[in-house]
Amino acid sequence: MSLGLINKLKPTKQFHPIIPNSIQFRQMTISKRVQDRSKKKRVHDLEIVTEKWKIFSKIHHLMEVIKSEPEHIISIRFLEQHRRQINLPKPYKLSDFLRKSPKLFELYKDRKGTLWVGMTQEAEELLQEEEREIQAHSDKLAEFVTRVLMMSVDKRLRVDKIAHFRRDFGLPLDFRNNWVHNYPNLFRLVNYEADDGGVDHEFLELVSWKNEWAVTELEKILGSFTGDELNSHCPGKLSLAFPMKFPPNFKKVFRFGGTLEHFQKREYLSPYADARGLVAGSHEFDKRAVAVMHELLSFTLEKRLVTDHLTHFRRELVMPQKLMRLLLKHFGIFYVSERGKRFHVFLNEAYDGTQLIAKCPLVLWKEKVMNLIGYRGKKKKVATFEEFSDIDDKDLFKSDSEDERFRMNLEQDSTMGDLDSDMRVSDAEMDIEEVSSAYKDG
């Protein structure tokens, strides 16, 4: 048979080996990045909040550094040490970034040509106002820190882990050295030997248990307690429905009959009860983890946390290894912003669009600072988080000089950053059908 005839007789379609559906789905899932798979599910209002947080955190960090200097001034050369903390990649100039906020920072050169930066009078007054608000918030903050200790397995947490939540909770800059000693009736600093024989670790340990503080924020919202009931309260089994808020394009989840109702009615152990006997992966274990997350977010100033900070507390608070999967599954309760190196989780019920519904004085203070960042007169109305990022974040880093034109992407979507290595992309997102089956009783 000739070669030409053989080629004509070849099948026109390519045949592939038959792969079971479960394996095909697994391969399809692993092949996609978290960010690529979640773009269609983004809530733009909360993405704008995330972008604002990124900008504020950079500015606030630099203000705290300058404030820590004896004369409240520092040379740009020494300030360069903090380039990594504010995520300013080279070759972008720190001096250009600071010049973009003339209402907050002042730059000048000395006789030797060294460039220095200080804060404006308005910025100095804002920091004094922040100190007053933190002081006024101190007793409530002590309650929240105590309640986190009460939720922990051993009733103590490493101080360096608590430091991750400092800004989110409103802790003062010197909380390790001074603030923790102001409440000796609630907690104390202790040192424990490291398990690996290394450097000893400093812990914050619970001193006294308060029954009235073992009532969750959700219980307070859904129930009414008298003073006597609070004083004698003993945490145990709960069966409470979590407030849920779905974006319009998620509404089809309600077509899956009874799945969410099963989850909402399921009993779970209070975050303040001893959870050491729970079986990891069980329905009760997962719902309690949701309750712990709900409680933690309720303690924060903006009802928002960076997810990689949460992973440090998985053992102490008895939460699942694959915490990101749990947060993404319960997208009616939480929203995870997956842009950039650091993911953020929000408590949905706390937001109306881009606005936090209940704002404490420290949040209102932050908004004052935000109004002075990158001040260039009146800005155009922003419709999406992409536009917000374009006119604020990028402009703040862009050089003013004509020969320096940079295209920047500070938070590259391809980088996972500080997420735990045990969180795999295959476990990070699920389709609506998967979410439905995950809610059902086993």
PDB file of N, CA and C in Angstrom, residues 259-353:
ATOM      1  N   THR A 259     -29.567  22.840  50.742  1.00  0.00           N
ATOM      2  CA  THR A 259     -28.163  22.651  51.125  1.00  0.00           C
ATOM      3  C   THR A 259     -27.702  23.698  52.131  1.00  0.00           C
ATOM      4  N   LEU A 260     -28.014  24.970  51.869  1.00  0.00           N
ATOM      5  CA  LEU A 260     -27.632  26.009  52.818  1.00  0.00           C
ATOM      6  C   LEU A 260     -28.417  25.891  54.116  1.00  0.00           C
ATOM      7  N   GLU A 261     -29.691  25.492  54.005  1.00  0.00           N
ATOM      8  CA  GLU A 261     -30.501  25.323  55.209  1.00  0.00           C
ATOM      9  C   GLU A 261     -29.903  24.261  56.126  1.00  0.00           C
ATOM     10  N   HIS A 262     -29.402  23.176  55.534  1.00  0.00           N
ATOM     11  CA  HIS A 262     -28.767  22.127  56.334  1.00  0.00           C
ATOM     12  C   HIS A 262     -27.585  22.689  57.112  1.00  0.00           C
ATOM     13  N   PHE A 263     -26.763  23.487  56.406  1.00  0.00           N
ATOM     14  CA  PHE A 263     -25.584  24.068  57.068  1.00  0.00           C
ATOM     15  C   PHE A 263     -26.010  25.026  58.177  1.00  0.00           C
ATOM     16  N   GLN A 264     -26.973  25.891  57.886  1.00  0.00           N
ATOM     17  CA  GLN A 264     -27.374  26.911  58.848  1.00  0.00           C
ATOM     18  C   GLN A 264     -27.991  26.310  60.114  1.00  0.00           C
ATOM     19  N   LYS A 265     -28.689  25.185  59.991  1.00  0.00           N
ATOM     20  CA  LYS A 265     -29.361  24.574  61.147  1.00  0.00           C
ATOM     21  C   LYS A 265     -28.452  23.612  61.915  1.00  0.00           C
ATOM     22  N   ARG A 266     -27.304  23.299  61.355  1.00  0.00           N
ATOM     23  CA  ARG A 266     -26.427  22.305  61.981  1.00  0.00           C
ATOM     24  C   ARG A 266     -25.862  22.833  63.302  1.00  0.00           C
ATOM     25  N   GLU A 267     -25.804  21.990  64.314  1.00  0.00           N
ATOM     26  CA  GLU A 267     -25.226  22.366  65.599  1.00  0.00           C
ATOM     27  C   GLU A 267     -23.701  22.435  65.485  1.00  0.00           C
ATOM     28  N   TYR A 268     -23.116  23.260  66.321  1.00  0.00           N
ATOM     29  CA  TYR A 268     -21.664  23.365  66.361  1.00  0.00           C
ATOM     30  C   TYR A 268     -21.241  23.798  67.757  1.00  0.00           C
ATOM     31  N   LEU A 269     -19.986  23.613  68.043  1.00  0.00           N
ATOM     32  CA  LEU A 269     -19.447  23.956  69.350  1.00  0.00           C
ATOM     33  C   LEU A 269     -19.056  25.431  69.374  1.00  0.00           C
ATOM     34  N   SER A 270     -19.373  26.118  70.451  1.00  0.00           N
ATOM     35  CA  SER A 270     -19.017  27.533  70.592  1.00  0.00           C
ATOM     36  C   SER A 270     -17.510  27.722  70.458  1.00  0.00           C
ATOM     37  N   PRO A 271     -17.068  28.823  69.846  1.00  0.00           N
ATOM     38  CA  PRO A 271     -15.624  29.100  69.753  1.00  0.00           C
ATOM     39  C   PRO A 271     -14.937  29.144  71.113  1.00  0.00           C
ATOM     40  N   TYR A 272     -15.699  29.374  72.186  1.00  0.00           N
ATOM     41  CA  TYR A 272     -15.121  29.484  73.524  1.00  0.00           C
ATOM     42  C   TYR A 272     -15.140  28.162  74.283  1.00  0.00           C
ATOM     43  N   ALA A 273     -15.735  27.120  73.709  1.00  0.00           N
ATOM     44  CA  ALA A 273     -15.755  25.804  74.345  1.00  0.00           C
ATOM     45  C   ALA A 273     -14.512  25.014  73.948  1.00  0.00           C
ATOM     46  N   ASP A 274     -14.166  24.020  74.741  1.00  0.00           N
ATOM     47  CA  ASP A 274     -12.998  23.185  74.469  1.00  0.00           C
ATOM     48  C   ASP A 274     -13.249  22.352  73.219  1.00  0.00           C
ATOM     49  N   ALA A 275     -12.428  22.556  72.184  1.00  0.00           N
ATOM     50  CA  ALA A 275     -12.648  21.901  70.883  1.00  0.00           C
ATOM     51  C   ALA A 275     -11.642  20.795  70.600  1.00  0.00           C
ATOM     52  N   ARG A 276     -10.880  20.385  71.589  1.00  0.00           N
ATOM     53  CA  ARG A 276      -9.831  19.391  71.330  1.00  0.00           C
ATOM     54  C   ARG A 276     -10.389  18.032  70.934  1.00  0.00           C
ATOM     55  N   GLY A 277     -11.645  17.763  71.273  1.00  0.00           N
ATOM     56  CA  GLY A 277     -12.215  16.466  70.937  1.00  0.00           C
ATOM     57  C   GLY A 277     -12.843  16.402  69.558  1.00  0.00           C
ATOM     58  N   LEU A 278     -12.886  17.521  68.830  1.00  0.00           N
ATOM     59  CA  LEU A 278     -13.511  17.528  67.509  1.00  0.00           C
ATOM     60  C   LEU A 278     -12.644  16.804  66.481  1.00  0.00           C
ATOM     61  N   VAL A 279     -13.308  16.158  65.537  1.00  0.00           N
ATOM     62  CA  VAL A 279     -12.604  15.427  64.480  1.00  0.00           C
ATOM     63  C   VAL A 279     -12.411  16.359  63.289  1.00  0.00           C
ATOM     64  N   ALA A 280     -11.171  16.550  62.895  1.00  0.00           N
ATOM     65  CA  ALA A 280     -10.884  17.423  61.756  1.00  0.00           C
ATOM     66  C   ALA A 280     -11.587  16.917  60.508  1.00  0.00           C
ATOM     67  N   GLY A 281     -12.240  17.836  59.787  1.00  0.00           N
ATOM     68  CA  GLY A 281     -12.951  17.476  58.571  1.00  0.00           C
ATOM     69  C   GLY A 281     -14.410  17.162  58.779  1.00  0.00           C
ATOM     70  N   SER A 282     -14.840  17.016  60.027  1.00  0.00           N
ATOM     71  CA  SER A 282     -16.252  16.736  60.287  1.00  0.00           C
ATOM     72  C   SER A 282     -17.070  18.004  60.072  1.00  0.00           C
ATOM     73  N   HIS A 283     -18.400  17.833  59.913  1.00  0.00           N
ATOM     74  CA  HIS A 283     -19.276  18.981  59.703  1.00  0.00           C
ATOM     75  C   HIS A 283     -19.236  19.933  60.904  1.00  0.00           C
ATOM     76  N   GLU A 284     -19.226  19.353  62.100  1.00  0.00           N
ATOM     77  CA  GLU A 284     -19.201  20.189  63.309  1.00  0.00           C
ATOM     78  C   GLU A 284     -17.890  20.951  63.411  1.00  0.00           C
ATOM     79  N   PHE A 285     -16.786  20.297  63.038  1.00  0.00           N
ATOM     80  CA  PHE A 285     -15.468  20.941  63.059  1.00  0.00           C
ATOM     81  C   PHE A 285     -15.458  22.144  62.123  1.00  0.00           C
ATOM     82  N   ASP A 286     -15.971  21.957  60.911  1.00  0.00           N
ATOM     83  CA  ASP A 286     -15.949  23.038  59.922  1.00  0.00           C
ATOM     84  C   ASP A 286     -16.863  24.195  60.318  1.00  0.00           C
ATOM     85  N   LYS A 287     -18.039  23.880  60.851  1.00  0.00           N
ATOM     86  CA  LYS A 287     -18.944  24.976  61.209  1.00  0.00           C
ATOM     87  C   LYS A 287     -18.385  25.753  62.397  1.00  0.00           C
ATOM     88  N   ARG A 288     -17.755  25.053  63.332  1.00  0.00           N
ATOM     89  CA  ARG A 288     -17.118  25.777  64.437  1.00  0.00           C
ATOM     90  C   ARG A 288     -16.004  26.678  63.912  1.00  0.00           C
ATOM     91  N   ALA A 289     -15.236  26.208  62.923  1.00  0.00           N
ATOM     92  CA  ALA A 289     -14.170  27.031  62.334  1.00  0.00           C
ATOM     93  C   ALA A 289     -14.751  28.293  61.700  1.00  0.00           C
ATOM     94  N   VAL A 290     -15.905  28.161  61.047  1.00  0.00           N
ATOM     95  CA  VAL A 290     -16.587  29.330  60.487  1.00  0.00           C
ATOM     96  C   VAL A 290     -16.952  30.298  61.607  1.00  0.00           C
ATOM     97  N   ALA A 291     -17.429  29.759  62.733  1.00  0.00           N
ATOM     98  CA  ALA A 291     -17.799  30.596  63.872  1.00  0.00           C
ATOM     99  C   ALA A 291     -16.586  31.315  64.459  1.00  0.00           C
ATOM    100  N   VAL A 292     -15.446  30.630  64.516  1.00  0.00           N
ATOM    101  CA  VAL A 292     -14.211  31.259  65.011  1.00  0.00           C
ATOM    102  C   VAL A 292     -13.798  32.401  64.097  1.00  0.00           C
ATOM    103  N   MET A 293     -13.863  32.151  62.785  1.00  0.00           N
ATOM    104  CA  MET A 293     -13.513  33.197  61.829  1.00  0.00           C
ATOM    105  C   MET A 293     -14.462  34.384  61.946  1.00  0.00           C
ATOM    106  N   HIS A 294     -15.741  34.109  62.105  1.00  0.00           N
ATOM    107  CA  HIS A 294     -16.739  35.175  62.253  1.00  0.00           C
ATOM    108  C   HIS A 294     -16.437  36.015  63.490  1.00  0.00           C
ATOM    109  N   GLU A 295     -16.061  35.340  64.576  1.00  0.00           N
ATOM    110  CA  GLU A 295     -15.757  36.039  65.829  1.00  0.00           C
ATOM    111  C   GLU A 295     -14.496  36.891  65.691  1.00  0.00           C
ATOM    112  N   LEU A 296     -13.443  36.326  65.109  1.00  0.00           N
ATOM    113  CA  LEU A 296     -12.194  37.072  64.929  1.00  0.00           C
ATOM    114  C   LEU A 296     -12.405  38.327  64.079  1.00  0.00           C
ATOM    115  N   LEU A 297     -13.103  38.183  62.976  1.00  0.00           N
ATOM    116  CA  LEU A 297     -13.354  39.327  62.100  1.00  0.00           C
ATOM    117  C   LEU A 297     -14.213  40.373  62.799  1.00  0.00           C
ATOM    118  N   SER A 298     -15.101  39.943  63.677  1.00  0.00           N
ATOM    119  CA  SER A 298     -15.943  40.886  64.411  1.00  0.00           C
ATOM    120  C   SER A 298     -15.120  41.753  65.361  1.00  0.00           C
ATOM    121  N   PHE A 299     -13.971  41.244  65.805  1.00  0.00           N
ATOM    122  CA  PHE A 299     -13.115  41.996  66.723  1.00  0.00           C
ATOM    123  C   PHE A 299     -12.298  43.076  66.012  1.00  0.00           C
ATOM    124  N   THR A 300     -12.089  42.934  64.718  1.00  0.00           N
ATOM    125  CA  THR A 300     -11.200  43.850  63.999  1.00  0.00           C
ATOM    126  C   THR A 300     -11.882  45.184  63.724  1.00  0.00           C
ATOM    127  N   LEU A 301     -11.069  46.204  63.487  1.00  0.00           N
ATOM    128  CA  LEU A 301     -11.598  47.548  63.252  1.00  0.00           C
ATOM    129  C   LEU A 301     -12.445  47.599  61.994  1.00  0.00           C
ATOM    130  N   GLU A 302     -11.978  46.931  60.937  1.00  0.00           N
ATOM    131  CA  GLU A 302     -12.646  47.025  59.638  1.00  0.00           C
ATOM    132  C   GLU A 302     -13.289  45.721  59.201  1.00  0.00           C
ATOM    133  N   LYS A 303     -13.419  44.775  60.121  1.00  0.00           N
ATOM    134  CA  LYS A 303     -14.037  43.479  59.810  1.00  0.00           C
ATOM    135  C   LYS A 303     -13.359  42.846  58.595  1.00  0.00           C
ATOM    136  N   ARG A 304     -12.029  42.897  58.613  1.00  0.00           N
ATOM    137  CA  ARG A 304     -11.206  42.411  57.510  1.00  0.00           C
ATOM    138  C   ARG A 304      -9.844  42.009  58.054  1.00  0.00           C
ATOM    139  N   LEU A 305      -9.296  40.914  57.505  1.00  0.00           N
ATOM    140  CA  LEU A 305      -7.971  40.454  57.906  1.00  0.00           C
ATOM    141  C   LEU A 305      -7.202  39.936  56.698  1.00  0.00           C
ATOM    142  N   VAL A 306      -5.880  39.944  56.807  1.00  0.00           N
ATOM    143  CA  VAL A 306      -5.036  39.310  55.794  1.00  0.00           C
ATOM    144  C   VAL A 306      -5.014  37.817  56.079  1.00  0.00           C
ATOM    145  N   THR A 307      -5.296  37.009  55.070  1.00  0.00           N
ATOM    146  CA  THR A 307      -5.488  35.569  55.305  1.00  0.00           C
ATOM    147  C   THR A 307      -4.227  34.863  55.785  1.00  0.00           C
ATOM    148  N   ASP A 308      -3.041  35.290  55.326  1.00  0.00           N
ATOM    149  CA  ASP A 308      -1.842  34.578  55.762  1.00  0.00           C
ATOM    150  C   ASP A 308      -1.573  34.791  57.246  1.00  0.00           C
ATOM    151  N   HIS A 309      -2.096  35.885  57.836  1.00  0.00           N
ATOM    152  CA  HIS A 309      -1.989  36.059  59.280  1.00  0.00           C
ATOM    153  C   HIS A 309      -2.819  35.013  60.011  1.00  0.00           C
ATOM    154  N   LEU A 310      -3.939  34.644  59.440  1.00  0.00           N
ATOM    155  CA  LEU A 310      -4.831  33.684  60.089  1.00  0.00           C
ATOM    156  C   LEU A 310      -4.209  32.297  60.179  1.00  0.00           C
ATOM    157  N   THR A 311      -3.402  31.947  59.190  1.00  0.00           N
ATOM    158  CA  THR A 311      -2.824  30.605  59.173  1.00  0.00           C
ATOM    159  C   THR A 311      -1.905  30.364  60.360  1.00  0.00           C
ATOM    160  N   HIS A 312      -1.378  31.417  60.976  1.00  0.00           N
ATOM    161  CA  HIS A 312      -0.502  31.254  62.135  1.00  0.00           C
ATOM    162  C   HIS A 312      -1.263  30.729  63.354  1.00  0.00           C
ATOM    163  N   PHE A 313      -2.605  30.824  63.347  1.00  0.00           N
ATOM    164  CA  PHE A 313      -3.400  30.475  64.509  1.00  0.00           C
ATOM    165  C   PHE A 313      -4.224  29.204  64.310  1.00  0.00           C
ATOM    166  N   ARG A 314      -3.901  28.425  63.285  1.00  0.00           N
ATOM    167  CA  ARG A 314      -4.724  27.251  63.012  1.00  0.00           C
ATOM    168  C   ARG A 314      -4.702  26.251  64.156  1.00  0.00           C
ATOM    169  N   ARG A 315      -3.532  25.966  64.687  1.00  0.00           N
ATOM    170  CA  ARG A 315      -3.450  24.985  65.776  1.00  0.00           C
ATOM    171  C   ARG A 315      -4.066  25.549  67.053  1.00  0.00           C
ATOM    172  N   GLU A 316      -3.711  26.791  67.395  1.00  0.00           N
ATOM    173  CA  GLU A 316      -4.184  27.380  68.650  1.00  0.00           C
ATOM    174  C   GLU A 316      -5.699  27.552  68.693  1.00  0.00           C
ATOM    175  N   LEU A 317      -6.312  27.844  67.536  1.00  0.00           N
ATOM    176  CA  LEU A 317      -7.753  28.076  67.492  1.00  0.00           C
ATOM    177  C   LEU A 317      -8.524  26.889  66.909  1.00  0.00           C
ATOM    178  N   VAL A 318      -7.838  25.782  66.649  1.00  0.00           N
ATOM    179  CA  VAL A 318      -8.435  24.544  66.130  1.00  0.00           C
ATOM    180  C   VAL A 318      -9.205  24.841  64.833  1.00  0.00           C
ATOM    181  N   MET A 319      -8.459  25.220  63.818  1.00  0.00           N
ATOM    182  CA  MET A 319      -9.043  25.485  62.504  1.00  0.00           C
ATOM    183  C   MET A 319      -8.400  24.571  61.468  1.00  0.00           C
ATOM    184  N   PRO A 320      -9.062  24.332  60.337  1.00  0.00           N
ATOM    185  CA  PRO A 320      -8.569  23.356  59.352  1.00  0.00           C
ATOM    186  C   PRO A 320      -7.268  23.784  58.680  1.00  0.00           C
ATOM    187  N   GLN A 321      -6.526  22.781  58.222  1.00  0.00           N
ATOM    188  CA  GLN A 321      -5.279  23.049  57.507  1.00  0.00           C
ATOM    189  C   GLN A 321      -5.552  23.872  56.249  1.00  0.00           C
ATOM    190  N   LYS A 322      -6.584  23.484  55.506  1.00  0.00           N
ATOM    191  CA  LYS A 322      -6.915  24.173  54.260  1.00  0.00           C
ATOM    192  C   LYS A 322      -7.942  25.266  54.547  1.00  0.00           C
ATOM    193  N   LEU A 323      -7.466  26.286  55.244  1.00  0.00           N
ATOM    194  CA  LEU A 323      -8.349  27.357  55.690  1.00  0.00           C
ATOM    195  C   LEU A 323      -8.914  28.151  54.517  1.00  0.00           C
ATOM    196  N   MET A 324      -8.103  28.355  53.475  1.00  0.00           N
ATOM    197  CA  MET A 324      -8.563  29.121  52.323  1.00  0.00           C
ATOM    198  C   MET A 324      -9.763  28.453  51.662  1.00  0.00           C
ATOM    199  N   ARG A 325      -9.735  27.140  51.583  1.00  0.00           N
ATOM    200  CA  ARG A 325     -10.861  26.415  50.976  1.00  0.00           C
ATOM    201  C   ARG A 325     -12.146  26.663  51.765  1.00  0.00           C
ATOM    202  N   LEU A 326     -12.042  26.666  53.087  1.00  0.00           N
ATOM    203  CA  LEU A 326     -13.213  26.893  53.933  1.00  0.00           C
ATOM    204  C   LEU A 326     -13.777  28.296  53.708  1.00  0.00           C
ATOM    205  N   LEU A 327     -12.896  29.284  53.624  1.00  0.00           N
ATOM    206  CA  LEU A 327     -13.348  30.667  53.437  1.00  0.00           C
ATOM    207  C   LEU A 327     -14.018  30.848  52.084  1.00  0.00           C
ATOM    208  N   LEU A 328     -13.447  30.245  51.052  1.00  0.00           N
ATOM    209  CA  LEU A 328     -14.010  30.383  49.709  1.00  0.00           C
ATOM    210  C   LEU A 328     -15.331  29.622  49.578  1.00  0.00           C
ATOM    211  N   LYS A 329     -15.445  28.516  50.292  1.00  0.00           N
ATOM    212  CA  LYS A 329     -16.679  27.737  50.217  1.00  0.00           C
ATOM    213  C   LYS A 329     -17.855  28.521  50.797  1.00  0.00           C
ATOM    214  N   HIS A 330     -17.616  29.234  51.874  1.00  0.00           N
ATOM    215  CA  HIS A 330     -18.683  29.976  52.548  1.00  0.00           C
ATOM    216  C   HIS A 330     -18.683  31.431  52.093  1.00  0.00           C
ATOM    217  N   PHE A 331     -18.839  31.601  50.781  1.00  0.00           N
ATOM    218  CA  PHE A 331     -18.721  32.954  50.220  1.00  0.00           C
ATOM    219  C   PHE A 331     -19.931  33.831  50.524  1.00  0.00           C
ATOM    220  N   GLY A 332     -20.987  33.265  51.115  1.00  0.00           N
ATOM    221  CA  GLY A 332     -22.099  34.090  51.573  1.00  0.00           C
ATOM    222  C   GLY A 332     -21.783  34.789  52.881  1.00  0.00           C
ATOM    223  N   ILE A 333     -20.869  34.199  53.661  1.00  0.00           N
ATOM    224  CA  ILE A 333     -20.479  34.760  54.957  1.00  0.00           C
ATOM    225  C   ILE A 333     -19.228  35.607  54.818  1.00  0.00           C
ATOM    226  N   PHE A 334     -18.255  35.082  54.050  1.00  0.00           N
ATOM    227  CA  PHE A 334     -16.968  35.762  53.878  1.00  0.00           C
ATOM    228  C   PHE A 334     -16.750  36.107  52.408  1.00  0.00           C
ATOM    229  N   TYR A 335     -15.948  37.128  52.179  1.00  0.00           N
ATOM    230  CA  TYR A 335     -15.479  37.407  50.823  1.00  0.00           C
ATOM    231  C   TYR A 335     -13.961  37.453  50.853  1.00  0.00           C
ATOM    232  N   VAL A 336     -13.326  36.707  49.977  1.00  0.00           N
ATOM    233  CA  VAL A 336     -11.870  36.679  49.894  1.00  0.00           C
ATOM    234  C   VAL A 336     -11.427  37.468  48.671  1.00  0.00           C
ATOM    235  N   SER A 337     -10.668  38.514  48.912  1.00  0.00           N
ATOM    236  CA  SER A 337     -10.068  39.283  47.823  1.00  0.00           C
ATOM    237  C   SER A 337      -8.748  38.621  47.465  1.00  0.00           C
ATOM    238  N   GLU A 338      -8.637  38.173  46.226  1.00  0.00           N
ATOM    239  CA  GLU A 338      -7.495  37.351  45.825  1.00  0.00           C
ATOM    240  C   GLU A 338      -6.528  38.084  44.899  1.00  0.00           C
ATOM    241  N   ARG A 339      -6.567  39.393  44.914  1.00  0.00           N
ATOM    242  CA  ARG A 339      -5.639  40.161  44.088  1.00  0.00           C
ATOM    243  C   ARG A 339      -4.314  40.324  44.829  1.00  0.00           C
ATOM    244  N   GLY A 340      -3.226  40.015  44.129  1.00  0.00           N
ATOM    245  CA  GLY A 340      -1.911  40.320  44.670  1.00  0.00           C
ATOM    246  C   GLY A 340      -1.327  39.238  45.549  1.00  0.00           C
ATOM    247  N   LYS A 341      -0.270  39.607  46.241  1.00  0.00           N
ATOM    248  CA  LYS A 341       0.485  38.654  47.028  1.00  0.00           C
ATOM    249  C   LYS A 341      -0.218  38.276  48.322  1.00  0.00           C
ATOM    250  N   ARG A 342      -1.023  39.174  48.847  1.00  0.00           N
ATOM    251  CA  ARG A 342      -1.660  38.928  50.130  1.00  0.00           C
ATOM    252  C   ARG A 342      -3.171  38.938  49.948  1.00  0.00           C
ATOM    253  N   PHE A 343      -3.807  37.841  50.335  1.00  0.00           N
ATOM    254  CA  PHE A 343      -5.249  37.734  50.212  1.00  0.00           C
ATOM    255  C   PHE A 343      -5.912  38.323  51.455  1.00  0.00           C
ATOM    256  N   HIS A 344      -7.080  38.898  51.267  1.00  0.00           N
ATOM    257  CA  HIS A 344      -7.831  39.509  52.364  1.00  0.00           C
ATOM    258  C   HIS A 344      -9.186  38.835  52.486  1.00  0.00           C
ATOM    259  N   VAL A 345      -9.645  38.637  53.715  1.00  0.00           N
ATOM    260  CA  VAL A 345     -10.975  38.072  53.936  1.00  0.00           C
ATOM    261  C   VAL A 345     -11.829  39.108  54.658  1.00  0.00           C
ATOM    262  N   PHE A 346     -13.052  39.310  54.154  1.00  0.00           N
ATOM    263  CA  PHE A 346     -13.994  40.281  54.691  1.00  0.00           C
ATOM    264  C   PHE A 346     -15.185  39.562  55.304  1.00  0.00           C
ATOM    265  N   LEU A 347     -15.805  40.195  56.292  1.00  0.00           N
ATOM    266  CA  LEU A 347     -17.084  39.747  56.825  1.00  0.00           C
ATOM    267  C   LEU A 347     -18.166  40.462  56.028  1.00  0.00           C
ATOM    268  N   ASN A 348     -18.855  39.718  55.164  1.00  0.00           N
ATOM    269  CA  ASN A 348     -19.800  40.327  54.220  1.00  0.00           C
ATOM    270  C   ASN A 348     -20.842  41.210  54.890  1.00  0.00           C
ATOM    271  N   GLU A 349     -21.386  40.738  56.005  1.00  0.00           N
ATOM    272  CA  GLU A 349     -22.498  41.454  56.649  1.00  0.00           C
ATOM    273  C   GLU A 349     -22.097  42.846  57.125  1.00  0.00           C
ATOM    274  N   ALA A 350     -20.788  43.095  57.267  1.00  0.00           N
ATOM    275  CA  ALA A 350     -20.317  44.359  57.837  1.00  0.00           C
ATOM    276  C   ALA A 350     -20.238  45.479  56.808  1.00  0.00           C
ATOM    277  N   TYR A 351     -20.455  45.144  55.517  1.00  0.00           N
ATOM    278  CA  TYR A 351     -20.259  46.137  54.457  1.00  0.00           C
ATOM    279  C   TYR A 351     -21.534  46.381  53.662  1.00  0.00           C
ATOM    280  N   ASP A 352     -21.706  47.644  53.300  1.00  0.00           N
ATOM    281  CA  ASP A 352     -22.728  48.049  52.355  1.00  0.00           C
ATOM    282  C   ASP A 352     -22.004  48.717  51.195  1.00  0.00           C
ATOM    283  N   GLY A 353     -21.814  47.972  50.131  1.00  0.00           N
ATOM    284  CA  GLY A 353     -20.985  48.478  49.029  1.00  0.00           C
ATOM    285  C   GLY A 353     -19.543  48.584  49.488  1.00  0.00           C
TER     286      GLY A 353
END
